[in-house]
CSV table of C-alpha atoms in Angstrom, one decimal:
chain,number,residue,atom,x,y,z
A,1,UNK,CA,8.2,-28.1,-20.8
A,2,UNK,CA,5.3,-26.3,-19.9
A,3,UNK,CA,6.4,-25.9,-15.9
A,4,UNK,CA,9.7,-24.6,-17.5
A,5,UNK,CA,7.7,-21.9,-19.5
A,6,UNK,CA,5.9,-21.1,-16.3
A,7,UNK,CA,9.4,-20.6,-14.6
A,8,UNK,CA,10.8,-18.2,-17.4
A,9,UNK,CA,7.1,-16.3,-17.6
A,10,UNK,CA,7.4,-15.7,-13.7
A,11,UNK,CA,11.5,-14.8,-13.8
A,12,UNK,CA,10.0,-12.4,-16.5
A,13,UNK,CA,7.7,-11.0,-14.4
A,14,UNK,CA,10.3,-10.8,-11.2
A,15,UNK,CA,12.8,-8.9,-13.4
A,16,UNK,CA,10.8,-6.5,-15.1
A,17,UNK,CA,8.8,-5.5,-11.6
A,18,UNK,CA,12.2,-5.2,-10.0
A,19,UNK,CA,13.5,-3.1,-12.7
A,20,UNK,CA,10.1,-1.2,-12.8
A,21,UNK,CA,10.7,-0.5,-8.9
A,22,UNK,CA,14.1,1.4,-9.2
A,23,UNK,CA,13.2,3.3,-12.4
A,24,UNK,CA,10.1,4.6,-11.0
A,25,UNK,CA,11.8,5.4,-7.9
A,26,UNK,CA,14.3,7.0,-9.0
A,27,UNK,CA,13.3,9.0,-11.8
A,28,UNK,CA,8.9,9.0,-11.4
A,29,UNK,CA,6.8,7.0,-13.5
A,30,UNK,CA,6.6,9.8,-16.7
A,31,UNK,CA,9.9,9.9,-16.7
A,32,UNK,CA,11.1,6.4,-16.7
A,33,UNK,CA,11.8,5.3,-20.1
A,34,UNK,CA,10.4,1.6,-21.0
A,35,UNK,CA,13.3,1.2,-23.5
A,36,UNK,CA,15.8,1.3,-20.0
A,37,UNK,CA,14.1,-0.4,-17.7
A,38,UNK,CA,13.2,-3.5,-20.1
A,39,UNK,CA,17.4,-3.2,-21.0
A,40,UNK,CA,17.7,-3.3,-17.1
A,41,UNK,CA,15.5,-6.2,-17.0
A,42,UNK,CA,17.5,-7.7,-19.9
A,43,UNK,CA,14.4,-8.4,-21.8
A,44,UNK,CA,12.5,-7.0,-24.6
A,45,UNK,CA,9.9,-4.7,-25.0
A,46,UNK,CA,7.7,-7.7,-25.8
A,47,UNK,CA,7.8,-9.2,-22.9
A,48,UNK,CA,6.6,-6.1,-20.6
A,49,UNK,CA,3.7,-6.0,-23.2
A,50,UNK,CA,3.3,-9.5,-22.4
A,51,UNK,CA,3.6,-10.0,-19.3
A,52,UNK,CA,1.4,-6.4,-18.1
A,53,UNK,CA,0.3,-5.0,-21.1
A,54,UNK,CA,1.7,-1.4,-21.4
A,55,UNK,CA,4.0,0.3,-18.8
A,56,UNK,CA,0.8,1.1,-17.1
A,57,UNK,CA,0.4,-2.3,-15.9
A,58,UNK,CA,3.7,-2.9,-15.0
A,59,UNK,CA,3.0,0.4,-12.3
A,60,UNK,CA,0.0,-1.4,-11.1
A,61,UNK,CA,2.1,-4.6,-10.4
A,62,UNK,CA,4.6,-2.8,-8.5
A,63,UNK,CA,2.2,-0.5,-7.1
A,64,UNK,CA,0.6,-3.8,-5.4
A,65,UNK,CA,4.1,-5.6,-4.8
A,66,UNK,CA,5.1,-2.2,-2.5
A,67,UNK,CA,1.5,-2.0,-1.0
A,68,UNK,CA,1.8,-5.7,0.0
A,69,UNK,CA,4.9,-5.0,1.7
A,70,UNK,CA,3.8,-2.4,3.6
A,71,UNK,CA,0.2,-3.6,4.3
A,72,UNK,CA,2.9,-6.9,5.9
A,73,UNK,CA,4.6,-4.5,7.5
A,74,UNK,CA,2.3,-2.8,9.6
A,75,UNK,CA,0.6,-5.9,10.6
A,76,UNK,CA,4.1,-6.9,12.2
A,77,UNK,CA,4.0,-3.9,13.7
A,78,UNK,CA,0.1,-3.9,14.8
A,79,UNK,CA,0.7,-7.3,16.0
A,80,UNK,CA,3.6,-6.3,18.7
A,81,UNK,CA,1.0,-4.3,20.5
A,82,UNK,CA,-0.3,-7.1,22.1
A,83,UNK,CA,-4.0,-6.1,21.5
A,84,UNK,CA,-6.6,-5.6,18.8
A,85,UNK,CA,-7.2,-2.2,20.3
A,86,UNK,CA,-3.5,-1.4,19.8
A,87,UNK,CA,-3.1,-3.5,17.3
A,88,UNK,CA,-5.7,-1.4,15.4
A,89,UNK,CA,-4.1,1.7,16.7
A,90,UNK,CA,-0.3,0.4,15.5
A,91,UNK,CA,-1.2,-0.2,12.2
A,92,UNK,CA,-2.8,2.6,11.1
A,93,UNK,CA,0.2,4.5,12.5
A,94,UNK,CA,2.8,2.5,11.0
A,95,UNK,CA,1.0,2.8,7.4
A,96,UNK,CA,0.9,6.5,8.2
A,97,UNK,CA,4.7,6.7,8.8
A,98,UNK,CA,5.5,4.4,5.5
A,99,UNK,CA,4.5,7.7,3.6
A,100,UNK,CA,7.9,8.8,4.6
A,101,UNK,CA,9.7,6.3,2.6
A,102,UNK,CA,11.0,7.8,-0.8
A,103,UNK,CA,9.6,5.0,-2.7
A,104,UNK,CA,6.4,4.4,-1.2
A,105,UNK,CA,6.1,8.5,-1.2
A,106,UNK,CA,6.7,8.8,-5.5
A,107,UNK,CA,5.6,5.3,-6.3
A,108,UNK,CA,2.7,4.6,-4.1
A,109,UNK,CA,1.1,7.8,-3.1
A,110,UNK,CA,1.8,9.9,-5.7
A,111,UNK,CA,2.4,8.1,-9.3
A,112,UNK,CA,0.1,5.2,-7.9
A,113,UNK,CA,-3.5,7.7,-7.5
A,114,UNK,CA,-2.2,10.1,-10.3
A,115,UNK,CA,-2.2,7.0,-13.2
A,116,UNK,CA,-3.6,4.2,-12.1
A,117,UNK,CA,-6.5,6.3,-10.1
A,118,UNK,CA,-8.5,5.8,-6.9
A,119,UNK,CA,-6.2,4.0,-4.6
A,120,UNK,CA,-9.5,2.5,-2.4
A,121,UNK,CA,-10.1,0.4,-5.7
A,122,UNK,CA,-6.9,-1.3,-5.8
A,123,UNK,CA,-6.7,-4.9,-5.1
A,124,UNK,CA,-4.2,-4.3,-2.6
A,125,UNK,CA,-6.0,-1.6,-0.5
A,126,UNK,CA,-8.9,-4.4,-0.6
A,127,UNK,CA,-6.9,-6.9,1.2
A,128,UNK,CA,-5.8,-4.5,4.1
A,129,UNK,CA,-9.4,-3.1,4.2
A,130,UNK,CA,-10.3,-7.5,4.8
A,131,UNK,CA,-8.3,-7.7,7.6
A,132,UNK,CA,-9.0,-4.4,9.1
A,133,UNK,CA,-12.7,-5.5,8.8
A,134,UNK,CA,-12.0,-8.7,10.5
A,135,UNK,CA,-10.3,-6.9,13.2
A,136,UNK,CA,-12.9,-4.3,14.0
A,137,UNK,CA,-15.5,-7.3,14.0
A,138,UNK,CA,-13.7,-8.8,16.8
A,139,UNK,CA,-13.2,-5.9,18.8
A,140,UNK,CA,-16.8,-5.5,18.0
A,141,UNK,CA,-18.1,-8.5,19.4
A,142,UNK,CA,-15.1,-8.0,22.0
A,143,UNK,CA,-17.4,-5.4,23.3
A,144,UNK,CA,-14.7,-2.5,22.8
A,145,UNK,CA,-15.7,-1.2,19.7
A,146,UNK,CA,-19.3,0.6,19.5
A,147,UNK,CA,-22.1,-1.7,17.6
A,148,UNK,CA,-21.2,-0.3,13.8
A,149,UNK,CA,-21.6,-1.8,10.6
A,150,UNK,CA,-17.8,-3.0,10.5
A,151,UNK,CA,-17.1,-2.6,6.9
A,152,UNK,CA,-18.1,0.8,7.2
A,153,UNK,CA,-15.7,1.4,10.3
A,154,UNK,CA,-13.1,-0.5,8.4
A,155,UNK,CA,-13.5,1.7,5.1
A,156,UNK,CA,-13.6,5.0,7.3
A,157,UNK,CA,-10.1,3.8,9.1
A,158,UNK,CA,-8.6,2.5,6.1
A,159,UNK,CA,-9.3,5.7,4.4
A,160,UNK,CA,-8.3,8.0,7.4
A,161,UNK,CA,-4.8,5.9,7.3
A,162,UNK,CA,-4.7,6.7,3.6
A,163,UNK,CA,-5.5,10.2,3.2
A,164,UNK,CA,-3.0,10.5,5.9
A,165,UNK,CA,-0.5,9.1,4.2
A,166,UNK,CA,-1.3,11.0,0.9
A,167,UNK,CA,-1.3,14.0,2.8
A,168,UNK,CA,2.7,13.6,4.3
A,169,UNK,CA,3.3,12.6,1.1
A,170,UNK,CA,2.2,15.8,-1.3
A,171,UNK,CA,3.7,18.1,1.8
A,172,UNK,CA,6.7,20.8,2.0
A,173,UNK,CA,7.6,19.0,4.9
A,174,UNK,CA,6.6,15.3,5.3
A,175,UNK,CA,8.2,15.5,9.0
A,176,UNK,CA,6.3,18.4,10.8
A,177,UNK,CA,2.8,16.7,9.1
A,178,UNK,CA,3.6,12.7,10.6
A,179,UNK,CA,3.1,13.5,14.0
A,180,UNK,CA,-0.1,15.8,13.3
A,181,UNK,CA,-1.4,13.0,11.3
A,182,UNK,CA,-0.8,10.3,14.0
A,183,UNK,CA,-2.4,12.3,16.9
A,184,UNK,CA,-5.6,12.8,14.6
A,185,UNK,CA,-5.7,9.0,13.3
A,186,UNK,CA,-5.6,8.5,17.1
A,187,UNK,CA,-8.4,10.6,18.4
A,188,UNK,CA,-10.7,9.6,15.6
A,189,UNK,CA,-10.3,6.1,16.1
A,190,UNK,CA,-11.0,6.4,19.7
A,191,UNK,CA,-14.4,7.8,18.7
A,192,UNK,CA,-15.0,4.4,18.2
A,193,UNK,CA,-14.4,2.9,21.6
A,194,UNK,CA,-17.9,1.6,23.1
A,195,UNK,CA,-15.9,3.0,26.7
A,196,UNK,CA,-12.2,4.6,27.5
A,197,UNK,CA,-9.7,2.0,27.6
């Protein structure tokens, strides 16, 4: 009885994230009505106040579903470079590039910091700052990376990456700023290298 609970509580959650998703998307957070997106769901208001607490809550979930994705994402991509240099290099770039995506751009990087506040604080953004640490540790000890405290050097990346990506996304013109961004993600992380690869 109680596994079965456990089953409806996490459908629950499933339906009203994935509901969440496409109303914020599509019309912004402010504007999506909780009324609709609980109809969507086919559930009640009850269970979003159950299952998150208020509609902030249900942000923050999907705010960390889409951040998961995309933190997934560009280690796929990081790990095709066939390095931890380019690796490093990959990933930053990809994330940079995800700003580009519609829902990333309104969800993530805009809604996300303007409601649920400093996106370095979010659980998600600590799990890709973990594995950015343990990557600049290696590269650190792989005698690539100059002798830095590595959390710091993940933090400053990480951040570079994200202000990046919150900078393509509040632009005129998301296209013209990608490849500035890029090429300056680039050069500073090179500013790192103990020699010129």
């Amino acid at each position: 009885m109680a596994n079965r609970r456990s089953e409806s509580m996490q459908e629950n959650r499933r339906k009203l994230i994935a509901a969440a998703r496409k109303a914020f998307a599509e019309r912004g957070y402010t504007a999506a009505s909780m009324d609709e997106l609980t109809a969507d769901a086919g559930l009640t208001r009850g269970a979003l106040y159950h299952n998150f607490g208020d509609k902030r809550g249900l942000l923050a979930a999907v705010v960390d579903q889409i951040d998961m994705e995309m933190a997934a994402r560009a280690k796929e991509i990081g790990a095709l470079a066939g390095n931890d240099w380019q690796g490093l290099l990959a990933e930053g770039a990809a994330y940079i590039e995800m700003a580009l995506n519609p829902e990333v751009q309104r969800i993530v990087l805009l809604d996300g910091p303007a409601v649920l506040g400093d996106p370095s604080q979010w659980p998600s953004q600590n799990t890709c700052l973990q594995v950015t640490k343990s990557t600049v540790e290696r590269l650190i000890a792989q005698g690539i990376l100059k002798q830095l405290d590595a959390e710091a050097t993940a933090r400053l990346l990480s951040g570079a990456a994200l202000n990046a990506a919150l900078w393509i996304a509040a632009s005129e013109n998301p296209q013209n700023v990608l490849p500035k961004a890029v090429e300056a993600f680039h050069a500073l992380a090179a500013g790192l290298l103990l020699q010129r690869l």
